[in-house]
Amino acid sequence: MNKLITILASCCIATSVWASEAKLETVKVGLDVPTVERGVGVMMDSCHSCHSMKYIKYRDLVTFGIDKQKVDAWRGDQPLDATLLAQMSDSDAMAAYGKAPPDLSLMAKARDGGASYVYSYLLGYYVKPDGMPGNHLYPETKMPDILGMSGATDAAQRTEIQSKARDIVSFLAWAADPEEQERHRLGYYVLAYLFVLTFLLYLVKNQIWARLK
Amino acid sequence: MPNRIIKWIDHRFPLTSFVKHELTGYPTPRNLSYLWNFGFLAGFVLMLQVATGIFLAMHYKADIALSFDSIQHIMRNVNYGWLLRYMHSTGASAFFLVIYIHMARTLYYGSFRAPRELLWWTGQGLLLLLMATAFMGYLLPWGQMSFWGATVITNLFQATPFYGDQVVIWLRGDYTVGDATLSRFFALHYLFPFLIIGAVVIHLVALHSVKSSNPSGIDLAAKDNIPFHPYFTAKDFYGLGIFLIVFSVFVFFMPNSLIEPANNIPANPMQTPKHIVPEWYFLPFYAILRSVPNMVGGVVAMGLSVMLFAFMPFLDRSRTPGGGRYRPVYRIQFYLFLLVILVLGWVGYVPPTDLTIIIGQVATLLYFGSFFFVPFISKAEERWLMKRGLPAEVTALIESETLEIAKRKLNPRRRKGEVA
């Protein structure tokens, strides 16, 4: 028994040590059209030149409810069914950064912590003592501080950057899992149906078993 | 009219007698608890996996240049493709959960003991088939964890004496996990479920020959056996409803909780993930593998940790009925064993540190110790229980059932297995 307590205790200690490694700022994404629309806007201005989103078509944005005129402005002369490919080719990006920027379609699902990881990463820039920009969450990053977090000095500026980051992350969360709202909506119907069905099956079972003396 | 059709069939095929023998007249102990629902649930999940899998295969491309994209095609463009895929990925976890509970029930109540050894061993074969199927299926999305998981596990075959390297190449069809590996894993992932169905039929034939065990661990006389249909069909369907509620919560509200985030990054042979973890259902075995410092030793230990269950009929030497129910020491052993498995699972999940390595090694020793000491403990426990006497209710039950069985033998008109 003593051995058991020792093991359990050491498990608890080890878990807490392990958990403190990653410090993520949690963010609650908004999957409403205005937030996602603002997110696409920031993405188009700040990320799209290097990062592709190859699983998202311009048509998907329109279907979701984003203003058609804005989408038309973003896509230029590309067809509506074109995917959001980066303006920079992978080889140019390799030459510029030494590393191809990752596709962002699934980014909100591809890191431990999900959307909160991306949010914390975007806000994690700071100026190192040698004057170079660094990132708390991902020190090896090659991406410049796009939102300007490391240079932001006053609180109002930081809040603005935070809300911008939240908009991007909300869009990325939608892009990684566009069916989420539909899935939840259907899920409630399925669960309601199953609760009724299971209750009826319970009554049937009881009625049949009542025959036994 | 329906009667005439059935008559016509019965002349040519034993339909009515089959239904009578296996369902409406199949004697089942009436004292079965809800823990006896899990065999039926495993059969249901198998069917669910086959059904969703066949439809997924219609849209999936087994080609390293296309497979990752084809999963996203299923998730985004195929009508209700996301539902098929999440049901299939959640179904894999559900399958293991149900099977592990099914096995835990068998271990707790000692259902593997005579005359059910063959039933237990066919189940062991099914577990191996299930593990192989799940492992090969996990490569198909061609994500980072798929690729590196398959690389790590196929590498283990280097432990094969003399031909290690050749066996690894033979399994992969290439020097590394690549297109050849993906194609063959897809072919086999489609084949294995049908082997599983065949093995399930054998498992059921064995079951219907020895009949279900029951919580008392005593062979019940006819008065305590009731027909499978309608009693247990009703009970199994009620259990199925509860299972589906839990399953749907995962499928609709948290399907990604069962998918490693790194598997949303396409496989990249040039970049090893920081921390390679298998799916939760392999974690305890993975922890055992990592706990042995020597690779060959680790592989042997991992193989043994899965296969040792097959030896339980020989290891458990107590004849006390009811397994953990009437055996206090065995009951404690059982719960400690569960705890050890949970600790091993946790050790397999976290990145290794000095502390977790030591915990893992201690837990590995305890895991094997749980099996190793069963023969001695069970024998000593039996002797102690004999001396102390079984609980009065068990003794009374044994006596009344023996009397019933003897009475039935005297009466030739009441055939064996017939329901009173």
PDB file of N, CA and C in Angstrom, chain A residues 71-119:
ATOM      1  N   VAL A  71     -14.923  39.121 -50.940  1.00  0.00           N
ATOM      2  CA  VAL A  71     -14.278  37.913 -51.468  1.00  0.00           C
ATOM      3  C   VAL A  71     -13.798  38.170 -52.890  1.00  0.00           C
ATOM      4  N   ASP A  72     -14.640  38.869 -53.685  1.00  0.00           N
ATOM      5  CA  ASP A  72     -14.253  39.168 -55.062  1.00  0.00           C
ATOM      6  C   ASP A  72     -12.990  40.032 -55.095  1.00  0.00           C
ATOM      7  N   ALA A  73     -12.922  40.995 -54.163  1.00  0.00           N
ATOM      8  CA  ALA A  73     -11.740  41.845 -54.117  1.00  0.00           C
ATOM      9  C   ALA A  73     -10.491  41.019 -53.789  1.00  0.00           C
ATOM     10  N   TRP A  74     -10.653  40.057 -52.849  1.00  0.00           N
ATOM     11  CA  TRP A  74      -9.493  39.238 -52.452  1.00  0.00           C
ATOM     12  C   TRP A  74      -9.038  38.326 -53.585  1.00  0.00           C
ATOM     13  N   ARG A  75      -9.999  37.770 -54.311  1.00  0.00           N
ATOM     14  CA  ARG A  75      -9.592  36.748 -55.281  1.00  0.00           C
ATOM     15  C   ARG A  75      -9.102  37.362 -56.595  1.00  0.00           C
ATOM     16  N   GLY A  76      -9.421  38.644 -56.826  1.00  0.00           N
ATOM     17  CA  GLY A  76      -8.965  39.271 -58.059  1.00  0.00           C
ATOM     18  C   GLY A  76      -9.530  38.562 -59.267  1.00  0.00           C
ATOM     19  N   ASP A  77      -8.660  38.154 -60.204  1.00  0.00           N
ATOM     20  CA  ASP A  77      -9.165  37.483 -61.396  1.00  0.00           C
ATOM     21  C   ASP A  77      -9.155  35.963 -61.256  1.00  0.00           C
ATOM     22  N   GLN A  78      -8.915  35.451 -60.054  1.00  0.00           N
ATOM     23  CA  GLN A  78      -8.964  34.002 -59.872  1.00  0.00           C
ATOM     24  C   GLN A  78     -10.417  33.538 -59.840  1.00  0.00           C
ATOM     25  N   PRO A  79     -10.692  32.296 -60.294  1.00  0.00           N
ATOM     26  CA  PRO A  79     -12.073  31.807 -60.210  1.00  0.00           C
ATOM     27  C   PRO A  79     -12.511  31.613 -58.758  1.00  0.00           C
ATOM     28  N   LEU A  80     -13.828  31.557 -58.569  1.00  0.00           N
ATOM     29  CA  LEU A  80     -14.384  31.405 -57.220  1.00  0.00           C
ATOM     30  C   LEU A  80     -13.966  30.076 -56.594  1.00  0.00           C
ATOM     31  N   ASP A  81     -13.703  29.072 -57.455  1.00  0.00           N
ATOM     32  CA  ASP A  81     -13.330  27.756 -56.929  1.00  0.00           C
ATOM     33  C   ASP A  81     -11.832  27.615 -56.709  1.00  0.00           C
ATOM     34  N   ALA A  82     -11.082  28.692 -56.881  1.00  0.00           N
ATOM     35  CA  ALA A  82      -9.639  28.621 -56.615  1.00  0.00           C
ATOM     36  C   ALA A  82      -9.409  28.498 -55.112  1.00  0.00           C
ATOM     37  N   THR A  83      -8.343  27.821 -54.734  1.00  0.00           N
ATOM     38  CA  THR A  83      -8.020  27.725 -53.312  1.00  0.00           C
ATOM     39  C   THR A  83      -7.136  28.893 -52.923  1.00  0.00           C
ATOM     40  N   LEU A  84      -7.032  29.122 -51.610  1.00  0.00           N
ATOM     41  CA  LEU A  84      -6.272  30.279 -51.136  1.00  0.00           C
ATOM     42  C   LEU A  84      -4.779  29.953 -51.138  1.00  0.00           C
ATOM     43  N   LEU A  85      -4.186  29.939 -52.334  1.00  0.00           N
ATOM     44  CA  LEU A  85      -2.752  29.639 -52.409  1.00  0.00           C
ATOM     45  C   LEU A  85      -1.947  30.895 -52.087  1.00  0.00           C
ATOM     46  N   ALA A  86      -0.737  30.684 -51.560  1.00  0.00           N
ATOM     47  CA  ALA A  86       0.099  31.818 -51.174  1.00  0.00           C
ATOM     48  C   ALA A  86       0.565  32.561 -52.414  1.00  0.00           C
ATOM     49  N   GLN A  87       0.833  33.862 -52.217  1.00  0.00           N
ATOM     50  CA  GLN A  87       1.323  34.633 -53.367  1.00  0.00           C
ATOM     51  C   GLN A  87       2.781  34.328 -53.648  1.00  0.00           C
ATOM     52  N   MET A  88       3.474  33.866 -52.613  1.00  0.00           N
ATOM     53  CA  MET A  88       4.894  33.568 -52.768  1.00  0.00           C
ATOM     54  C   MET A  88       5.035  32.065 -53.011  1.00  0.00           C
ATOM     55  N   SER A  89       5.906  31.663 -53.920  1.00  0.00           N
ATOM     56  CA  SER A  89       6.076  30.232 -54.162  1.00  0.00           C
ATOM     57  C   SER A  89       6.925  29.632 -53.040  1.00  0.00           C
ATOM     58  N   ASP A  90       6.807  28.309 -52.878  1.00  0.00           N
ATOM     59  CA  ASP A  90       7.544  27.635 -51.822  1.00  0.00           C
ATOM     60  C   ASP A  90       9.051  27.834 -51.976  1.00  0.00           C
ATOM     61  N   SER A  91       9.523  27.843 -53.252  1.00  0.00           N
ATOM     62  CA  SER A  91      10.969  27.957 -53.453  1.00  0.00           C
ATOM     63  C   SER A  91      11.455  29.364 -53.085  1.00  0.00           C
ATOM     64  N   ASP A  92      10.654  30.387 -53.415  1.00  0.00           N
ATOM     65  CA  ASP A  92      11.027  31.743 -53.013  1.00  0.00           C
ATOM     66  C   ASP A  92      11.051  31.862 -51.494  1.00  0.00           C
ATOM     67  N   ALA A  93      10.045  31.245 -50.858  1.00  0.00           N
ATOM     68  CA  ALA A  93       9.970  31.294 -49.397  1.00  0.00           C
ATOM     69  C   ALA A  93      11.180  30.601 -48.792  1.00  0.00           C
ATOM     70  N   MET A  94      11.566  29.474 -49.397  1.00  0.00           N
ATOM     71  CA  MET A  94      12.742  28.747 -48.916  1.00  0.00           C
ATOM     72  C   MET A  94      13.963  29.669 -48.991  1.00  0.00           C
ATOM     73  N   ALA A  95      14.068  30.396 -50.122  1.00  0.00           N
ATOM     74  CA  ALA A  95      15.218  31.270 -50.313  1.00  0.00           C
ATOM     75  C   ALA A  95      15.201  32.401 -49.293  1.00  0.00           C
ATOM     76  N   ALA A  96      13.996  32.913 -48.989  1.00  0.00           N
ATOM     77  CA  ALA A  96      13.902  34.066 -48.089  1.00  0.00           C
ATOM     78  C   ALA A  96      14.058  33.663 -46.627  1.00  0.00           C
ATOM     79  N   TYR A  97      13.418  32.544 -46.234  1.00  0.00           N
ATOM     80  CA  TYR A  97      13.379  32.197 -44.806  1.00  0.00           C
ATOM     81  C   TYR A  97      14.138  30.911 -44.470  1.00  0.00           C
ATOM     82  N   GLY A  98      14.539  30.174 -45.471  1.00  0.00           N
ATOM     83  CA  GLY A  98      15.228  28.912 -45.226  1.00  0.00           C
ATOM     84  C   GLY A  98      14.274  27.801 -44.858  1.00  0.00           C
ATOM     85  N   LYS A  99      12.980  28.033 -45.025  1.00  0.00           N
ATOM     86  CA  LYS A  99      11.992  27.070 -44.557  1.00  0.00           C
ATOM     87  C   LYS A  99      10.668  27.464 -45.200  1.00  0.00           C
ATOM     88  N   ALA A 100       9.954  26.503 -45.766  1.00  0.00           N
ATOM     89  CA  ALA A 100       8.684  26.850 -46.403  1.00  0.00           C
ATOM     90  C   ALA A 100       7.644  27.146 -45.331  1.00  0.00           C
ATOM     91  N   PRO A 101       6.907  28.250 -45.433  1.00  0.00           N
ATOM     92  CA  PRO A 101       5.874  28.535 -44.430  1.00  0.00           C
ATOM     93  C   PRO A 101       4.778  27.466 -44.512  1.00  0.00           C
ATOM     94  N   PRO A 102       4.299  26.951 -43.375  1.00  0.00           N
ATOM     95  CA  PRO A 102       3.310  25.875 -43.422  1.00  0.00           C
ATOM     96  C   PRO A 102       1.956  26.348 -43.941  1.00  0.00           C
ATOM     97  N   ASP A 103       1.232  25.407 -44.547  1.00  0.00           N
ATOM     98  CA  ASP A 103      -0.153  25.674 -44.941  1.00  0.00           C
ATOM     99  C   ASP A 103      -0.974  25.885 -43.668  1.00  0.00           C
ATOM    100  N   LEU A 104      -1.905  26.827 -43.714  1.00  0.00           N
ATOM    101  CA  LEU A 104      -2.619  27.162 -42.475  1.00  0.00           C
ATOM    102  C   LEU A 104      -4.013  26.531 -42.346  1.00  0.00           C
ATOM    103  N   SER A 105      -4.429  25.748 -43.361  1.00  0.00           N
ATOM    104  CA  SER A 105      -5.803  25.206 -43.330  1.00  0.00           C
ATOM    105  C   SER A 105      -6.111  24.466 -42.037  1.00  0.00           C
ATOM    106  N   LEU A 106      -5.132  23.688 -41.559  1.00  0.00           N
ATOM    107  CA  LEU A 106      -5.397  22.843 -40.392  1.00  0.00           C
ATOM    108  C   LEU A 106      -4.633  23.325 -39.160  1.00  0.00           C
ATOM    109  N   MET A 107      -4.037  24.529 -39.266  1.00  0.00           N
ATOM    110  CA  MET A 107      -3.144  24.973 -38.197  1.00  0.00           C
ATOM    111  C   MET A 107      -3.827  24.974 -36.827  1.00  0.00           C
ATOM    112  N   ALA A 108      -5.094  25.341 -36.774  1.00  0.00           N
ATOM    113  CA  ALA A 108      -5.772  25.433 -35.481  1.00  0.00           C
ATOM    114  C   ALA A 108      -6.001  24.056 -34.852  1.00  0.00           C
ATOM    115  N   LYS A 109      -5.751  22.977 -35.629  1.00  0.00           N
ATOM    116  CA  LYS A 109      -5.900  21.629 -35.062  1.00  0.00           C
ATOM    117  C   LYS A 109      -4.559  20.908 -34.982  1.00  0.00           C
ATOM    118  N   ALA A 110      -3.498  21.541 -35.505  1.00  0.00           N
ATOM    119  CA  ALA A 110      -2.253  20.801 -35.704  1.00  0.00           C
ATOM    120  C   ALA A 110      -1.227  21.019 -34.599  1.00  0.00           C
ATOM    121  N   ARG A 111      -1.592  21.744 -33.545  1.00  0.00           N
ATOM    122  CA  ARG A 111      -0.656  21.958 -32.436  1.00  0.00           C
ATOM    123  C   ARG A 111      -1.356  21.607 -31.136  1.00  0.00           C
ATOM    124  N   ASP A 112      -0.595  21.115 -30.157  1.00  0.00           N
ATOM    125  CA  ASP A 112      -1.168  20.921 -28.819  1.00  0.00           C
ATOM    126  C   ASP A 112      -1.666  22.269 -28.329  1.00  0.00           C
ATOM    127  N   GLY A 113      -2.896  22.306 -27.881  1.00  0.00           N
ATOM    128  CA  GLY A 113      -3.461  23.584 -27.442  1.00  0.00           C
ATOM    129  C   GLY A 113      -4.330  24.227 -28.509  1.00  0.00           C
ATOM    130  N   GLY A 114      -4.202  23.748 -29.752  1.00  0.00           N
ATOM    131  CA  GLY A 114      -5.082  24.195 -30.830  1.00  0.00           C
ATOM    132  C   GLY A 114      -5.035  25.696 -31.060  1.00  0.00           C
ATOM    133  N   ALA A 115      -6.222  26.326 -31.095  1.00  0.00           N
ATOM    134  CA  ALA A 115      -6.322  27.749 -31.392  1.00  0.00           C
ATOM    135  C   ALA A 115      -5.540  28.582 -30.382  1.00  0.00           C
ATOM    136  N   SER A 116      -5.563  28.152 -29.119  1.00  0.00           N
ATOM    137  CA  SER A 116      -4.842  28.910 -28.087  1.00  0.00           C
ATOM    138  C   SER A 116      -3.340  28.926 -28.363  1.00  0.00           C
ATOM    139  N   TYR A 117      -2.840  27.861 -28.951  1.00  0.00           N
ATOM    140  CA  TYR A 117      -1.412  27.834 -29.301  1.00  0.00           C
ATOM    141  C   TYR A 117      -1.110  28.926 -30.323  1.00  0.00           C
ATOM    142  N   VAL A 118      -1.911  28.978 -31.394  1.00  0.00           N
ATOM    143  CA  VAL A 118      -1.657  29.950 -32.459  1.00  0.00           C
ATOM    144  C   VAL A 118      -1.767  31.369 -31.898  1.00  0.00           C
ATOM    145  N   TYR A 119      -2.788  31.579 -31.064  1.00  0.00           N
ATOM    146  CA  TYR A 119      -3.008  32.898 -30.438  1.00  0.00           C
ATOM    147  C   TYR A 119      -1.793  33.285 -29.602  1.00  0.00           C
TER     148      TYR A 119
END
